[in-house]
Short mmCIF file of C-alpha atoms and ligand atoms in Angstrom, two decimals:
data_model
loop_
_atom_site.label_atom_id
_atom_site.label_comp_id
_atom_site.label_asym_id
_atom_site.label_seq_id
_atom_site.Cartn_x
_atom_site.Cartn_y
_atom_site.Cartn_z
CA MET A 1 -108.89 -119.13 91.86
CA SER A 2 -106.98 -122.13 90.67
CA GLN A 3 -105.59 -125.06 92.60
CA ALA A 4 -102.36 -124.67 93.49
CA ASP A 5 -101.00 -127.00 91.01
CA GLU A 6 -100.88 -124.74 88.33
CA VAL A 7 -101.10 -121.28 88.16
CA THR A 8 -103.24 -118.85 86.00
CA VAL A 9 -102.22 -115.78 84.15
CA ALA A 10 -104.77 -113.50 81.50
CA LEU A 11 -102.73 -111.56 79.36
CA LEU A 12 -104.65 -107.94 78.73
CA GLY A 13 -102.11 -107.48 75.57
CA GLY A 14 -100.41 -109.18 72.81
CA GLY A 15 -99.25 -105.55 70.90
CA THR A 16 -95.18 -104.88 71.28
CA VAL A 17 -94.45 -105.97 75.27
CA GLY A 18 -97.57 -109.13 75.22
CA ALA A 19 -96.34 -111.21 72.22
CA GLN A 20 -92.89 -111.38 73.94
CA VAL A 21 -94.72 -112.38 76.91
CA ALA A 22 -97.07 -114.61 75.55
CA ARG A 23 -93.62 -116.39 73.95
CA LEU A 24 -91.20 -116.60 76.86
CA ILE A 25 -93.89 -117.86 78.84
CA LEU A 26 -94.97 -120.99 75.85
CA GLU A 27 -90.98 -121.27 75.76
CA ASN A 28 -89.72 -121.58 78.76
CA ALA A 29 -92.64 -123.23 80.05
CA GLN A 30 -90.76 -125.88 81.98
CA ASP A 31 -88.08 -123.07 83.03
CA LEU A 32 -90.68 -121.62 84.68
CA ALA A 33 -92.44 -124.29 86.14
CA ALA A 34 -89.52 -125.25 88.18
CA ARG A 35 -88.87 -121.74 89.59
CA VAL A 36 -92.54 -121.54 90.00
CA GLY A 37 -93.33 -123.77 92.00
CA ALA A 38 -96.82 -125.01 89.66
CA PRO A 39 -96.75 -124.72 85.61
CA LEU A 40 -98.14 -121.34 84.62
CA ARG A 41 -101.13 -121.96 82.57
CA LEU A 42 -101.85 -118.60 79.67
CA THR A 43 -105.83 -118.77 79.79
CA GLY A 44 -106.05 -116.40 77.03
CA VAL A 45 -104.67 -112.80 75.29
CA ALA A 46 -106.95 -109.85 74.91
CA VAL A 47 -106.02 -107.39 71.67
CA ARG A 48 -108.42 -105.69 69.28
CA ASP A 49 -108.15 -107.88 66.79
CA ASP A 50 -108.68 -110.71 66.72
CA SER A 51 -108.48 -111.49 63.82
CA ARG A 52 -105.25 -111.71 63.10
CA HIS A 53 -102.42 -114.07 63.61
CA ARG A 54 -99.95 -113.19 65.94
CA GLU A 55 -96.86 -115.04 65.95
CA GLY A 56 -96.08 -117.43 68.92
CA ILE A 57 -99.45 -117.21 70.80
CA PRO A 58 -102.37 -119.84 69.91
CA ASP A 59 -104.99 -117.76 68.08
CA GLU A 60 -107.24 -119.89 70.21
CA LEU A 61 -106.14 -117.92 73.73
CA LEU A 62 -107.29 -114.60 71.46
CA THR A 63 -110.04 -112.87 72.21
CA THR A 64 -110.93 -109.05 71.97
CA ASP A 65 -112.95 -108.91 75.25
CA ALA A 66 -110.54 -107.69 78.05
CA ALA A 67 -112.94 -106.65 80.80
CA ALA A 68 -114.04 -110.50 80.85
CA LEU A 69 -110.29 -112.28 80.54
CA ALA A 70 -109.14 -109.25 83.53
CA ALA A 71 -112.60 -109.63 85.57
CA SER A 72 -112.11 -114.24 85.11
CA GLY A 73 -110.21 -114.58 88.19
CA ALA A 74 -107.10 -116.07 86.70
CA ASP A 75 -104.27 -115.80 89.65
CA VAL A 76 -101.89 -113.05 87.52
CA VAL A 77 -103.07 -110.63 85.28
CA VAL A 78 -100.72 -109.02 82.60
CA GLU A 79 -101.05 -105.73 81.30
CA LEU A 80 -99.90 -104.66 77.88
CA ILE A 81 -102.36 -102.80 76.67
CA GLY A 82 -100.80 -99.10 77.66
CA GLY A 83 -102.48 -95.87 78.50
CA VAL A 84 -104.91 -94.67 81.15
CA GLU A 85 -107.62 -95.39 79.96
CA PRO A 86 -109.09 -98.81 79.18
CA ALA A 87 -106.43 -100.53 81.26
CA GLY A 88 -107.07 -99.27 85.10
CA GLU A 89 -110.72 -100.44 84.57
CA LEU A 90 -108.88 -103.20 83.91
CA VAL A 91 -106.93 -103.83 86.29
CA ALA A 92 -109.39 -102.24 89.26
CA ALA A 93 -111.05 -104.54 88.56
CA ALA A 94 -108.75 -107.14 88.30
CA LEU A 95 -107.64 -107.02 91.91
CA GLU A 96 -111.27 -107.03 92.69
CA ARG A 97 -111.29 -109.92 91.86
CA GLY A 98 -107.75 -110.70 93.53
CA SER A 99 -105.51 -111.31 91.51
CA SER A 100 -101.95 -110.15 91.47
CA VAL A 101 -101.63 -107.47 89.09
CA VAL A 102 -98.34 -106.82 86.27
CA SER A 103 -97.86 -104.18 84.48
CA ALA A 104 -95.55 -101.84 82.84
CA ASN A 105 -97.98 -99.86 82.34
CA LYS A 106 -95.82 -95.61 83.19
CA ALA A 107 -98.87 -94.11 82.29
CA LEU A 108 -100.71 -95.34 84.33
CA MET A 109 -98.75 -96.38 87.42
CA ALA A 110 -98.39 -92.52 87.66
CA GLU A 111 -101.51 -91.43 87.69
CA ARG A 112 -104.14 -93.93 89.09
CA GLY A 113 -101.04 -95.54 91.85
CA ALA A 114 -102.08 -94.85 94.98
CA ASP A 115 -105.95 -96.01 94.25
CA LEU A 116 -104.80 -99.05 92.38
CA HIS A 117 -102.22 -99.58 95.57
CA GLU A 118 -104.98 -99.35 98.03
CA ARG A 119 -107.44 -102.54 96.18
CA ALA A 120 -104.27 -104.71 95.70
CA GLU A 121 -104.00 -103.67 100.16
CA GLN A 122 -106.81 -104.43 99.85
CA SER A 123 -107.42 -107.85 98.22
CA GLY A 124 -104.39 -108.79 99.16
CA VAL A 125 -102.13 -109.87 96.02
CA ASP A 126 -99.28 -108.18 94.07
CA LEU A 127 -99.08 -105.49 92.11
CA TYR A 128 -95.75 -105.14 90.04
CA TYR A 129 -94.57 -102.55 87.18
CA GLU A 130 -90.78 -102.83 87.32
CA ALA A 131 -91.03 -102.87 83.53
CA ALA A 132 -93.18 -99.20 83.34
CA VAL A 133 -89.63 -97.85 84.06
CA ALA A 134 -86.42 -98.44 81.50
CA GLY A 135 -87.59 -101.63 81.00
CA ALA A 136 -85.62 -104.81 81.27
CA ILE A 137 -83.49 -102.71 83.87
CA PRO A 138 -83.84 -103.24 87.33
CA LEU A 139 -85.17 -100.14 89.04
CA LEU A 140 -88.11 -100.67 91.30
CA ARG A 141 -87.41 -103.83 93.23
CA PRO A 142 -83.70 -102.56 94.14
CA LEU A 143 -86.23 -99.20 95.92
CA LEU A 144 -88.81 -101.26 96.57
CA ASP A 145 -86.82 -104.60 98.64
CA SER A 146 -82.62 -104.17 98.62
CA LEU A 147 -82.68 -100.52 99.57
CA SER A 148 -85.02 -100.89 102.24
CA GLY A 149 -83.06 -100.75 105.00
CA ASP A 150 -81.68 -97.23 103.72
CA ASP A 151 -82.22 -93.68 102.76
CA VAL A 152 -82.23 -92.80 99.19
CA SER A 153 -80.60 -88.85 99.04
CA ARG A 154 -81.64 -89.06 94.73
CA VAL A 155 -82.60 -91.03 91.82
CA LEU A 156 -81.57 -89.42 88.81
CA GLY A 157 -80.57 -90.90 84.74
CA ILE A 158 -81.42 -91.36 81.14
CA VAL A 159 -85.17 -93.01 81.16
CA ASN A 160 -86.26 -91.87 78.82
CA GLY A 161 -84.56 -94.02 75.16
CA THR A 162 -85.84 -92.40 72.36
CA THR A 163 -85.30 -88.65 73.22
CA ASN A 164 -81.32 -90.08 74.42
CA TYR A 165 -80.55 -91.82 70.99
CA ILE A 166 -81.80 -88.37 69.19
CA LEU A 167 -79.41 -86.33 71.35
CA THR A 168 -76.75 -88.15 70.90
CA LYS A 169 -77.59 -87.91 67.10
CA MET A 170 -77.45 -84.18 67.49
CA ASP A 171 -74.96 -84.70 69.51
CA GLU A 172 -72.60 -87.57 67.33
CA GLU A 173 -73.39 -86.28 63.72
CA GLY A 174 -74.34 -82.29 63.81
CA ALA A 175 -77.75 -82.78 62.81
CA ASP A 176 -80.76 -80.98 63.79
CA TYR A 177 -83.45 -82.20 65.97
CA ALA A 178 -86.29 -82.07 63.39
CA SER A 179 -83.58 -85.06 60.79
CA VAL A 180 -82.98 -86.52 63.89
CA LEU A 181 -86.73 -87.00 65.14
CA ALA A 182 -87.93 -87.99 61.53
CA ASP A 183 -84.88 -90.97 61.50
CA ALA A 184 -86.08 -92.03 64.73
CA GLN A 185 -89.21 -92.51 63.63
CA ALA A 186 -88.43 -93.72 60.65
CA LEU A 187 -86.49 -96.53 61.83
CA GLY A 188 -88.80 -97.54 64.55
CA TYR A 189 -87.30 -95.84 67.66
CA ALA A 190 -89.83 -92.92 68.19
CA GLU A 191 -93.24 -93.09 67.58
CA ALA A 192 -95.95 -91.60 64.94
CA ASP A 193 -96.72 -88.98 67.61
CA PRO A 194 -93.78 -88.42 68.73
CA THR A 195 -94.51 -85.72 71.77
CA ALA A 196 -94.63 -88.43 75.15
CA ASP A 197 -91.28 -88.96 73.91
CA VAL A 198 -90.15 -86.19 73.22
CA GLU A 199 -91.83 -83.48 75.64
CA GLY A 200 -90.40 -85.85 78.10
CA LEU A 201 -93.69 -86.72 79.60
CA ASP A 202 -93.53 -90.04 79.50
CA ALA A 203 -89.42 -89.67 81.49
CA ALA A 204 -91.35 -87.95 83.82
CA ALA A 205 -94.93 -90.57 84.75
CA LYS A 206 -91.52 -92.60 84.93
CA ALA A 207 -89.88 -90.17 87.09
CA ALA A 208 -93.31 -89.66 89.50
CA ILE A 209 -92.57 -93.40 89.55
CA LEU A 210 -89.45 -93.82 90.98
CA ALA A 211 -89.05 -90.58 93.95
CA THR A 212 -92.62 -92.33 94.82
CA LEU A 213 -90.44 -95.99 95.65
CA ALA A 214 -87.26 -93.40 96.95
CA PHE A 215 -88.27 -91.54 99.07
CA HIS A 216 -91.79 -93.17 100.49
CA THR A 217 -93.70 -90.85 98.86
CA ARG A 218 -96.68 -90.70 96.55
CA VAL A 219 -95.61 -88.62 93.91
CA THR A 220 -97.71 -87.92 90.40
CA LEU A 221 -97.30 -86.56 87.77
CA ALA A 222 -98.17 -83.45 88.35
CA GLY A 223 -95.62 -83.32 91.27
CA VAL A 224 -93.59 -83.28 87.89
CA HIS A 225 -92.35 -79.99 86.15
CA CYS A 226 -91.42 -81.19 82.97
CA GLU A 227 -88.89 -79.70 79.92
CA GLY A 228 -89.01 -82.20 76.77
CA ILE A 229 -86.25 -81.61 74.19
CA SER A 230 -87.61 -80.20 71.16
CA SER A 231 -86.45 -76.95 71.51
CA VAL A 232 -82.95 -78.30 71.97
CA THR A 233 -81.10 -76.91 69.06
CA ALA A 234 -78.18 -78.03 67.63
CA ALA A 235 -76.25 -74.84 68.39
CA ASP A 236 -77.25 -75.13 72.31
CA ILE A 237 -75.20 -78.64 71.43
CA ALA A 238 -72.61 -77.33 70.07
CA ALA A 239 -72.36 -74.75 72.47
CA ALA A 240 -72.24 -77.30 75.12
CA HIS A 241 -69.76 -79.92 73.00
CA GLU A 242 -67.23 -76.43 73.69
CA MET A 243 -67.52 -76.15 77.25
CA GLY A 244 -66.46 -79.94 77.97
CA PHE A 245 -70.95 -81.03 78.64
CA VAL A 246 -73.04 -82.88 77.21
CA ILE A 247 -76.74 -82.33 76.57
CA LYS A 248 -78.96 -85.00 78.22
CA LEU A 249 -82.41 -85.10 78.85
CA LEU A 250 -82.57 -86.37 83.04
CA ALA A 251 -85.17 -87.01 85.18
CA ILE A 252 -84.31 -86.26 88.95
CA ALA A 253 -85.45 -86.30 92.42
CA GLU A 254 -84.08 -85.24 95.39
CA TYR A 255 -84.82 -85.86 98.64
CA ASP A 256 -84.01 -83.00 101.27
CA GLN A 257 -84.28 -84.48 104.61
CA ALA A 258 -84.35 -80.91 105.96
CA ASN A 259 -87.62 -80.73 104.90
CA ASN A 260 -88.63 -83.66 104.85
CA SER A 261 -89.43 -82.38 100.55
CA VAL A 262 -89.05 -84.15 97.01
CA SER A 263 -87.47 -81.68 94.22
CA VAL A 264 -88.89 -84.45 91.18
CA ARG A 265 -88.11 -82.95 87.48
CA VAL A 266 -87.61 -84.14 83.84
CA HIS A 267 -85.45 -80.97 82.04
CA PRO A 268 -82.44 -80.70 79.28
CA THR A 269 -79.48 -80.48 81.08
CA MET A 270 -75.58 -80.18 80.64
CA VAL A 271 -73.76 -83.46 81.34
CA PRO A 272 -69.71 -83.37 81.99
CA VAL A 273 -68.39 -85.17 78.92
CA ASN A 274 -65.70 -87.19 81.75
CA HIS A 275 -69.40 -88.55 83.76
CA PRO A 276 -70.80 -91.55 83.77
CA LEU A 277 -74.25 -90.97 82.07
CA ALA A 278 -72.92 -88.25 79.45
CA SER A 279 -71.54 -92.22 77.87
CA VAL A 280 -74.93 -93.45 78.11
CA ARG A 281 -75.86 -93.18 73.87
CA GLU A 282 -78.07 -93.75 71.00
CA ALA A 283 -80.74 -95.67 73.43
CA PHE A 284 -80.38 -97.52 76.27
CA ASN A 285 -80.93 -96.31 79.85
CA ALA A 286 -78.76 -95.45 82.56
CA VAL A 287 -79.83 -94.12 86.56
CA PHE A 288 -78.29 -93.71 89.60
CA ILE A 289 -79.11 -94.03 92.58
CA GLU A 290 -78.05 -92.22 95.40
CA ALA A 291 -77.95 -93.89 99.45
CA GLU A 292 -76.91 -93.09 102.23
CA ALA A 293 -74.55 -96.04 103.12
CA ALA A 294 -75.17 -97.71 100.23
CA GLY A 295 -73.32 -94.26 98.18
CA ASP A 296 -74.09 -94.66 94.76
CA LEU A 297 -75.20 -97.13 92.36
CA MET A 298 -75.68 -97.31 88.90
CA PHE A 299 -78.11 -99.25 86.22
CA TYR A 300 -77.59 -99.36 83.27
CA GLY A 301 -79.84 -101.27 80.24
CA GLN A 302 -82.46 -101.38 77.68
CA GLY A 303 -84.89 -98.93 77.99
CA ALA A 304 -87.40 -100.75 75.73
CA GLY A 305 -87.71 -102.90 72.89
CA GLY A 306 -90.26 -105.88 73.42
CA ALA A 307 -87.96 -108.79 74.76
CA PRO A 308 -86.19 -106.29 76.59
CA THR A 309 -89.47 -104.93 78.68
CA ALA A 310 -91.21 -108.78 77.78
CA SER A 311 -87.99 -109.42 80.36
CA ALA A 312 -89.41 -107.07 83.73
CA VAL A 313 -92.18 -108.70 82.93
CA LEU A 314 -91.65 -112.04 82.85
CA GLY A 315 -89.09 -111.72 86.53
CA ASP A 316 -92.47 -110.98 88.11
CA LEU A 317 -94.89 -113.10 86.63
CA VAL A 318 -92.13 -115.49 88.12
CA THR A 319 -92.43 -113.44 91.42
CA ALA A 320 -96.40 -112.85 92.13
CA ALA A 321 -96.94 -117.05 90.69
CA ARG A 322 -94.96 -117.28 93.78
CA HIS A 323 -95.88 -116.27 96.05
CA LYS A 324 -99.29 -117.46 94.44
CA VAL A 325 -98.15 -120.70 94.83
CA MET A 326 -97.21 -119.95 98.44
CA GLY A 327 -100.45 -118.45 99.69
CA SER A 328 -98.51 -115.36 99.95
CA ARG A 329 -97.49 -112.14 99.41
CA GLY A 330 -94.84 -109.20 98.82
CA ALA A 331 -93.92 -106.20 99.93
CA LEU A 332 -96.19 -102.68 98.06
CA SER A 333 -94.34 -99.66 98.43
CA SER A 334 -94.79 -97.40 101.08
CA THR A 335 -95.96 -94.22 101.10
CA TYR A 336 -95.48 -93.76 105.45
CA ASN A 337 -92.09 -90.24 104.96
CA ASP A 338 -95.61 -88.45 103.36
CA ALA A 339 -93.16 -85.69 102.52
CA THR A 340 -93.18 -82.31 100.56
CA VAL A 341 -93.47 -82.01 96.61
CA LEU A 342 -92.16 -79.07 95.86
CA PRO A 343 -92.48 -76.94 93.05
CA ILE A 344 -89.84 -76.53 90.54
CA GLU A 345 -90.10 -72.40 91.43
CA ASP A 346 -88.44 -73.83 94.39
CA ALA A 347 -85.45 -76.56 93.39
CA VAL A 348 -81.37 -75.63 93.49
CA THR A 349 -79.81 -76.39 90.38
CA SER A 350 -77.52 -74.33 89.06
CA TYR A 351 -76.75 -72.74 84.88
CA TYR A 352 -75.15 -71.94 82.35
CA MET A 353 -76.27 -68.60 80.65
CA SER A 354 -75.24 -66.45 78.34
CA LEU A 355 -76.09 -63.00 77.21
CA THR A 356 -76.14 -61.00 73.91
CA VAL A 357 -74.20 -57.86 75.47
CA GLU A 358 -72.49 -54.12 75.15
CA ASP A 359 -69.00 -53.99 75.24
CA VAL A 360 -68.71 -50.95 77.70
CA PRO A 361 -67.32 -50.12 80.87
CA GLY A 362 -69.36 -51.17 83.53
CA VAL A 363 -71.98 -53.44 82.13
CA LEU A 364 -70.09 -56.72 84.12
CA ALA A 365 -71.35 -55.35 86.92
CA ARG A 366 -74.27 -54.25 86.79
CA ILE A 367 -74.93 -57.53 85.41
CA ALA A 368 -72.79 -58.86 88.98
CA GLY A 369 -75.48 -57.05 90.98
CA VAL A 370 -79.10 -58.62 89.11
CA PHE A 371 -77.60 -61.82 90.00
CA ALA A 372 -76.44 -60.31 93.58
CA ASN A 373 -79.66 -58.80 94.52
CA ASN A 374 -80.98 -62.03 93.99
CA GLY A 375 -78.49 -65.00 95.75
CA VAL A 376 -77.54 -65.94 93.01
CA SER A 377 -73.94 -66.53 93.37
CA ILE A 378 -71.85 -66.15 90.18
CA ALA A 379 -69.29 -69.47 89.72
CA GLY A 380 -67.64 -68.23 86.47
CA VAL A 381 -67.53 -65.55 83.47
CA ARG A 382 -66.46 -65.82 80.66
CA GLN A 383 -66.64 -63.25 77.44
CA GLU A 384 -66.73 -64.15 73.87
CA GLY A 385 -66.72 -61.60 70.85
CA GLN A 386 -66.36 -57.20 71.14
CA GLY A 387 -68.37 -54.41 70.53
CA HIS A 388 -72.69 -54.25 70.62
CA ASN A 389 -73.03 -58.40 70.48
CA ALA A 390 -70.40 -59.62 73.03
CA ARG A 391 -71.75 -62.89 74.77
CA LEU A 392 -71.11 -63.30 78.14
CA VAL A 393 -71.75 -67.00 79.18
CA VAL A 394 -72.15 -66.61 83.62
CA ARG A 395 -71.59 -70.77 85.13
CA THR A 396 -73.80 -69.65 87.87
CA HIS A 397 -73.45 -72.12 92.28
CA SER A 398 -77.00 -74.06 92.68
CA ALA A 399 -79.07 -72.12 92.85
CA ARG A 400 -83.36 -71.38 94.13
CA GLU A 401 -85.51 -72.24 90.48
CA GLY A 402 -87.79 -68.90 91.49
CA ASP A 403 -84.57 -66.42 91.78
CA ILE A 404 -82.81 -67.74 88.79
CA SER A 405 -86.11 -66.98 86.63
CA ASP A 406 -86.20 -63.73 88.45
CA THR A 407 -83.04 -62.28 87.65
CA VAL A 408 -83.75 -63.48 83.73
CA ALA A 409 -86.26 -61.72 84.06
CA GLU A 410 -83.77 -58.77 85.25
CA LEU A 411 -80.95 -58.99 83.16
CA GLN A 412 -83.78 -58.49 79.97
CA ASP A 413 -84.17 -55.25 81.37
CA LEU A 414 -80.94 -54.23 81.41
CA ASP A 415 -80.66 -51.66 78.60
CA ALA A 416 -76.28 -53.49 78.52
CA VAL A 417 -78.23 -56.89 77.71
CA SER A 418 -79.73 -57.31 74.09
CA GLU A 419 -80.61 -60.98 75.13
CA VAL A 420 -80.60 -63.74 77.17
CA VAL A 421 -79.99 -66.58 74.58
CA GLY A 422 -79.60 -69.88 76.16
CA LEU A 423 -80.67 -70.75 79.61
CA MET A 424 -79.22 -75.10 80.31
CA ARG A 425 -79.01 -76.06 84.05
CA VAL A 426 -75.38 -77.95 84.72
CA LEU A 427 -75.61 -81.13 86.43
CA ASP A 428 -74.71 -80.77 89.96
CA THR A 429 -71.99 -83.90 90.48
CA GLU A 430 -71.18 -82.64 94.29
CA GLY A 431 -73.04 -85.16 95.59
CA SER A 432 -71.90 -88.06 93.21
P1 LIG B 501 -99.14 -101.61 72.15
O1 LIG B 501 -97.90 -102.84 70.76
O2 LIG B 501 -99.17 -100.90 71.20
O3 LIG B 501 -99.72 -103.08 72.16
C1 LIG B 501 -101.21 -103.37 73.07
C2 LIG B 501 -101.10 -104.46 73.12
O4 LIG B 501 -103.23 -103.82 73.61
C3 LIG B 501 -102.53 -104.43 70.78
O5 LIG B 501 -102.08 -106.11 71.20
C4 LIG B 501 -103.19 -103.81 70.92
O6 LIG B 501 -104.20 -104.67 70.06
C5 LIG B 501 -103.30 -104.43 72.76
N1 LIG B 501 -105.08 -103.29 73.00
C6 LIG B 501 -105.17 -102.69 73.02
N2 LIG B 501 -106.69 -101.65 73.38
C7 LIG B 501 -107.30 -102.92 73.69
C8 LIG B 501 -108.23 -103.23 74.39
N3 LIG B 501 -109.30 -101.73 74.23
N4 LIG B 501 -108.93 -103.74 74.75
C9 LIG B 501 -107.66 -105.60 74.18
N5 LIG B 501 -106.57 -105.33 74.02
C10 LIG B 501 -106.17 -103.45 73.30
O7 LIG B 501 -98.04 -100.71 73.14
P2 LIG B 501 -96.93 -102.18 74.26
O8 LIG B 501 -95.16 -100.95 73.07
O9 LIG B 501 -96.37 -103.81 73.57
O10 LIG B 501 -96.79 -101.11 74.72
C11 LIG B 501 -97.19 -102.66 76.10
C12 LIG B 501 -97.33 -101.51 77.49
O11 LIG B 501 -95.70 -101.58 77.71
C13 LIG B 501 -97.12 -100.65 77.55
O12 LIG B 501 -98.32 -100.09 79.05
C14 LIG B 501 -96.28 -99.74 77.23
O13 LIG B 501 -96.44 -98.82 78.14
C15 LIG B 501 -95.49 -100.03 78.34
N6 LIG B 501 -94.02 -100.64 77.66
C16 LIG B 501 -93.67 -100.41 76.05
C17 LIG B 501 -92.69 -100.59 75.82
C18 LIG B 501 -92.46 -100.60 74.45
O14 LIG B 501 -90.42 -100.79 73.94
N7 LIG B 501 -92.58 -100.78 74.07
C19 LIG B 501 -90.81 -100.52 76.97
C20 LIG B 501 -91.48 -100.68 77.98
C21 LIG B 501 -92.66 -100.53 78.93
P3 LIG B 501 -104.03 -104.90 68.40
O15 LIG B 501 -103.29 -105.61 69.20
O16 LIG B 501 -105.30 -105.33 68.01
O17 LIG B 501 -104.18 -103.89 68.36
N1 LIG B 502 -91.28 -94.19 74.62
C1 LIG B 502 -89.89 -95.11 75.53
C2 LIG B 502 -88.82 -94.19 75.45
C3 LIG B 502 -89.90 -96.64 75.61
O1 LIG B 502 -88.70 -93.84 74.17
O2 LIG B 502 -87.67 -95.65 76.37
C4 LIG B 502 -91.04 -97.45 76.83
O3 LIG B 502 -90.83 -96.80 78.09
#
């Protein structure tokens, strides 16, 4: 470990985010030293290919030996490689060696968070990952520190820029999913393999991290119900629009105090056009936190990109470095509450359901009977067209997801119902 007159920093990864972090450390050295109380010294930058020059990073700092750099005993190791392995082993080695760790890796924290926190605890060092959720937007520190005296009941928002960009273009230009995705890839918003973004996995990892911090309960990726946007059609978006909604991919984490349970999910959701989340366009992110004493808080900004993400990494780095200078450490996330993580069947949501039906006497009563038998209360019904292919659009009150699924299965068996053509959850704004 270095002297307290400097803080050594080992950087694992020199890509989109890593290169910006290195640039900021080197360009802002004087200010950072004043804020930390000692200069930061970059000891190395691990990459796969050290023959390629990286703008702003001195070539002599590049190394392909990430394992040696991670275990070098630097005061702070910054992990910006991504993915669960080898990043996980590198972070574990750094923590064991007594280095504080800063990471932007949501996949790693959602999957191995418990183990890594335990290692940080044992070594008495910091483990920060503000950049892992919604890039530049401060969310984790507000949950960990600023709201630690309050009771958070719900966290919901848009935490994936790629899908928000795609849904915005589909909504505003009437374009179909495949052509907007191709556009997003050409512009560099979406990866060549966009699966993690469009199937909701990226947002699910972020939701797991948010829920863990908000409800003091360990939530992993396995505890998050996840549906992406690949099956959202231009017709779904047009229909939502007509009814005064936009479709957004929301991450929702809710706490039920009475049962000490949490529900965490990611799915396309109809959001009323006058709700603040409806006006979050393109690749921006926005998150609401609802807390008992604080009320509603909204956080908005850039959820991705090299420089915005590096801003969050630098914030963590300065905090961890200050602690090294002071010989102290900050709080790690607590999971004392240990609430039950509910399966999706037990989540409570409201729906818009659209059915094609026979327009003859008694059909509406039979359909209403199916809802009633399954304990699902109808909030409103609208009929469009007549004859064999009349369309009924039913809005439900909040109901158990399991009861909604049973309702749909029974409706599909009714002779009078040709097809359940649309099924979309609606944002419950009662709590916000
Ligand atoms: P990236 O551009 O792919 O950079 C990854 C870096 O890691 C590259 O420099 C790569 O080396 C290096 N690397 C990969 N495997 C390695 C290994 N085994 N040993 C040594 N070096 C290795 O990724 P990124 O976009 O910067 O993302 C980094 C992290 O930030 C990820 O966890 C990501 O989820 C997170 N994040 C990114 C964004 C964003 O907008 N990009 C936003 C929020 C969070 P080469 O350069 O030689 O290939
Ligand atoms: N791929 C993510 C997004 C950025 O589209 O928001 C990194 O978390």
